[in-house]
Amino acid sequence: MMNNCAIVGINWGDEGKGRMVDLLTRDYQVVVRYQGGGNAGHTVVNEKGKFALHLLPSGIFRPGVVNVLGPGVALDPENLWVEMEDLRAKGVPVTPENLLISDRASLLLPWHRDLDALEEARLADKQYGSTKQGIAPFYSDKYQKKTVLAGELRRPEEFREHLRELLEWKNLTLTKVYGAEPYTMEKLERWIGDYCSHMVPFLADTGAFLREAQRQEKSILLEAQLGALRDLDYGIYPYTTSSSTTAAYAPIGAGLPSLRISRVVGVVKAYSTCVGEGPFVCELFGEEAEKLREAGQEYGAKTGRPRRVGPIDLVATRYGVQVQAATELTLTKLDVLSSLDEIPLCVRYRLRGEEIDYFPYPADLEECEPVYETMKGWKCDISGVRDWWDLPREAQAYVNRIENAVGQVIRCISVGPERHSIIRRG
Ligand code: GDP
């Protein structure tokens, strides 16, 4: 029986998926990123240092693991190359032996980033809160069939011809809609030389590679970016990302549609954080927010911007668990709550005078207010705890409460950023 697993976010992203993938890669031979691009970051802390990964799969640190960027990712050669160079400078090898890029992945083109910034500027105070990495323009163009497949890099002349055609088309939007500067082939030549040309040795028919891996019963780990509430179809649209963050999409985005995922690890943070705009029902403000943000070091891995923070939202988390069809959960950053006398939990929403326990339609979400319950805090340092039975009773009660409310078992609890700061339960 083949062993495969998807690691996905249950909330708004930044749940700590990266550290879980880093930990679990020990048991898997292939790690695949299947959606998203350089717009978010996984933070991985290991013996080589602290790394912010944006596009590279988190298995890159494990010798012997083959990492794959699937056709569902937004392949940004610039971001990817900078990231590869950064890892190499810190002594982590990135070679065609441990990284394969799907020749069916579409390229994020330089103008996608520009268009992202231009559109956010046009929206002014109605911004979506984009990270301006070009993800939304990229996915729209992909679905309009107006971008380039990575495999085209193998045929430089045809690649340039295709780019020239797209450039003509895109310049219409840039100049006539936004009044911006047009792109030139000279500018793109620099982009090709500086970034794209380095991608060629990594290109592969990753579908064929994964089918072979499957035939040989290799274990495959699928790594998501962001969380269920940012999914294009199931999240808080339009404050979502532009791809599918669900485990159900993983086989498609990975390039192995025949894969049946047996294990879905949903990562939940012990409190809530959210980056960018959009409804965030249990948001805290002022000093309380500042304290939690500081304790959890909640600043964007990509942008450095302060994250919005709040208590755990059991309504949103239960919905996230359902959307992801998680078969088990990991609860991260429990140590961050150690200083609190009382821990609030959002157990229901109040919508137009009525208490509800389901996650509503996005527009209704804007009107929801949180209904809180509180639990007693444990008020001691738990970062050294490795055994469930050594956790203070109050911390156990908190974990059990979440488990019962969201309807899925919490198998792992993290109590610090390091690889070993994990408590496993049965
Ligand atoms: P991801 O995109 O889901 O991987 O999330 P992030 O990259 O934002 O990771 C969450 C952040 O929290 C990173 O800086 C981690 O090093 C850190 N982190 C992860 N788990 C824990 C934990 O259990 N305790 C503490 N204190 N920090 C953690």
PDB file of C-alpha atoms and ligand atoms in Angstrom, residues 9 13-20 40-45 50-51 53 58 223-226 267 269 271 295-301 307 331-336 413-418 421, ligand 1:
ATOM      1  CA  GLY A   9      -3.642  24.731   6.104  1.00  0.00           C
ATOM      2  CA  GLY A  13      -2.366  30.417   6.092  1.00  0.00           C
ATOM      3  CA  ASP A  14       0.811  30.770   8.180  1.00  0.00           C
ATOM      4  CA  GLU A  15      -0.316  27.915  10.393  1.00  0.00           C
ATOM      5  CA  GLY A  16       3.183  26.460  10.475  1.00  0.00           C
ATOM      6  CA  LYS A  17       2.850  23.983   7.606  1.00  0.00           C
ATOM      7  CA  GLY A  18       6.483  24.448   6.597  1.00  0.00           C
ATOM      8  CA  ARG A  19       7.839  23.081   9.862  1.00  0.00           C
ATOM      9  CA  MET A  20       5.495  20.087   9.650  1.00  0.00           C
ATOM     10  CA  ALA A  40       3.601  33.398   0.936  1.00  0.00           C
ATOM     11  CA  GLY A  41       6.379  31.814   2.873  1.00  0.00           C
ATOM     12  CA  HIS A  42       7.023  28.724   4.870  1.00  0.00           C
ATOM     13  CA  THR A  43       9.425  29.229   7.690  1.00  0.00           C
ATOM     14  CA  VAL A  44      11.652  26.295   8.476  1.00  0.00           C
ATOM     15  CA  VAL A  45      14.111  26.249  11.334  1.00  0.00           C
ATOM     16  CA  LYS A  50      16.248  29.739   9.672  1.00  0.00           C
ATOM     17  CA  PHE A  51      14.835  29.725   6.164  1.00  0.00           C
ATOM     18  CA  LEU A  53      10.827  29.243   1.636  1.00  0.00           C
ATOM     19  CA  SER A  58      10.257  22.119   2.276  1.00  0.00           C
ATOM     20  CA  GLU A 223       2.673  20.452   0.339  1.00  0.00           C
ATOM     21  CA  ALA A 224       0.126  23.254   0.201  1.00  0.00           C
ATOM     22  CA  GLN A 225       0.522  26.959   0.578  1.00  0.00           C
ATOM     23  CA  LEU A 226      -1.957  29.133   2.513  1.00  0.00           C
ATOM     24  CA  VAL A 267      -2.399  22.344  10.352  1.00  0.00           C
ATOM     25  CA  LYS A 269      -2.629  27.377  14.839  1.00  0.00           C
ATOM     26  CA  TYR A 271      -4.806  31.138  17.868  1.00  0.00           C
ATOM     27  CA  ALA A 295       4.608  36.543  21.529  1.00  0.00           C
ATOM     28  CA  GLY A 296       3.953  34.658  18.287  1.00  0.00           C
ATOM     29  CA  GLN A 297       6.262  36.794  16.154  1.00  0.00           C
ATOM     30  CA  GLU A 298       3.414  37.278  13.727  1.00  0.00           C
ATOM     31  CA  TYR A 299       4.979  39.225  10.913  1.00  0.00           C
ATOM     32  CA  GLY A 300       4.657  38.103   7.279  1.00  0.00           C
ATOM     33  CA  ALA A 301       7.397  35.754   6.039  1.00  0.00           C
ATOM     34  CA  ARG A 307      -0.346  39.983  10.842  1.00  0.00           C
ATOM     35  CA  LEU A 331      -1.924  22.182  16.508  1.00  0.00           C
ATOM     36  CA  THR A 332       0.971  24.632  16.293  1.00  0.00           C
ATOM     37  CA  LYS A 333       2.393  27.361  18.505  1.00  0.00           C
ATOM     38  CA  LEU A 334       0.662  26.313  21.691  1.00  0.00           C
ATOM     39  CA  ASP A 335       3.642  27.771  23.619  1.00  0.00           C
ATOM     40  CA  VAL A 336       2.687  31.263  22.443  1.00  0.00           C
ATOM     41  CA  ILE A 413       1.210  19.681  19.027  1.00  0.00           C
ATOM     42  CA  SER A 414       4.113  22.041  18.456  1.00  0.00           C
ATOM     43  CA  VAL A 415       5.535  24.053  21.320  1.00  0.00           C
ATOM     44  CA  GLY A 416       8.456  25.843  19.648  1.00  0.00           C
ATOM     45  CA  PRO A 417       9.809  26.553  16.172  1.00  0.00           C
ATOM     46  CA  GLU A 418      12.600  23.945  16.249  1.00  0.00           C
ATOM     47  CA  SER A 421       9.692  20.914  19.598  1.00  0.00           C
TER      48      SER A 421
HETATM   49  P1  GDP B   1       3.482  28.300   7.098  1.00  0.00           P
HETATM   50  O1  GDP B   1       3.427  29.156   5.883  1.00  0.00           O
HETATM   51  O2  GDP B   1       2.180  27.617   7.354  1.00  0.00           O
HETATM   52  O3  GDP B   1       4.643  27.358   7.096  1.00  0.00           O
HETATM   53  O4  GDP B   1       3.670  29.255   8.344  1.00  0.00           O
HETATM   54  P2  GDP B   1       4.862  30.267   8.741  1.00  0.00           P
HETATM   55  O5  GDP B   1       6.019  30.178   7.869  1.00  0.00           O
HETATM   56  O6  GDP B   1       4.267  31.598   8.974  1.00  0.00           O
HETATM   57  O7  GDP B   1       5.306  29.569  10.105  1.00  0.00           O
HETATM   58  C1  GDP B   1       4.901  29.980  11.266  1.00  0.00           C
HETATM   59  C2  GDP B   1       5.984  30.665  12.081  1.00  0.00           C
HETATM   60  O8  GDP B   1       5.890  30.192  13.392  1.00  0.00           O
HETATM   61  C3  GDP B   1       7.421  30.413  11.709  1.00  0.00           C
HETATM   62  O9  GDP B   1       8.194  31.537  12.047  1.00  0.00           O
HETATM   63  C4  GDP B   1       7.823  29.216  12.566  1.00  0.00           C
HETATM   64  O10 GDP B   1       9.193  29.122  12.829  1.00  0.00           O
HETATM   65  C5  GDP B   1       7.073  29.521  13.810  1.00  0.00           C
HETATM   66  N1  GDP B   1       6.608  28.347  14.514  1.00  0.00           N
HETATM   67  C6  GDP B   1       6.125  27.192  13.988  1.00  0.00           C
HETATM   68  N2  GDP B   1       5.729  26.368  14.955  1.00  0.00           N
HETATM   69  C7  GDP B   1       5.949  27.025  16.128  1.00  0.00           C
HETATM   70  C8  GDP B   1       5.698  26.682  17.500  1.00  0.00           C
HETATM   71  O11 GDP B   1       5.205  25.625  17.844  1.00  0.00           O
HETATM   72  N3  GDP B   1       6.043  27.624  18.434  1.00  0.00           N
HETATM   73  C9  GDP B   1       6.584  28.828  18.106  1.00  0.00           C
HETATM   74  N4  GDP B   1       6.865  29.685  19.092  1.00  0.00           N
HETATM   75  N5  GDP B   1       6.834  29.178  16.833  1.00  0.00           N
HETATM   76  C10 GDP B   1       6.518  28.275  15.857  1.00  0.00           C
END
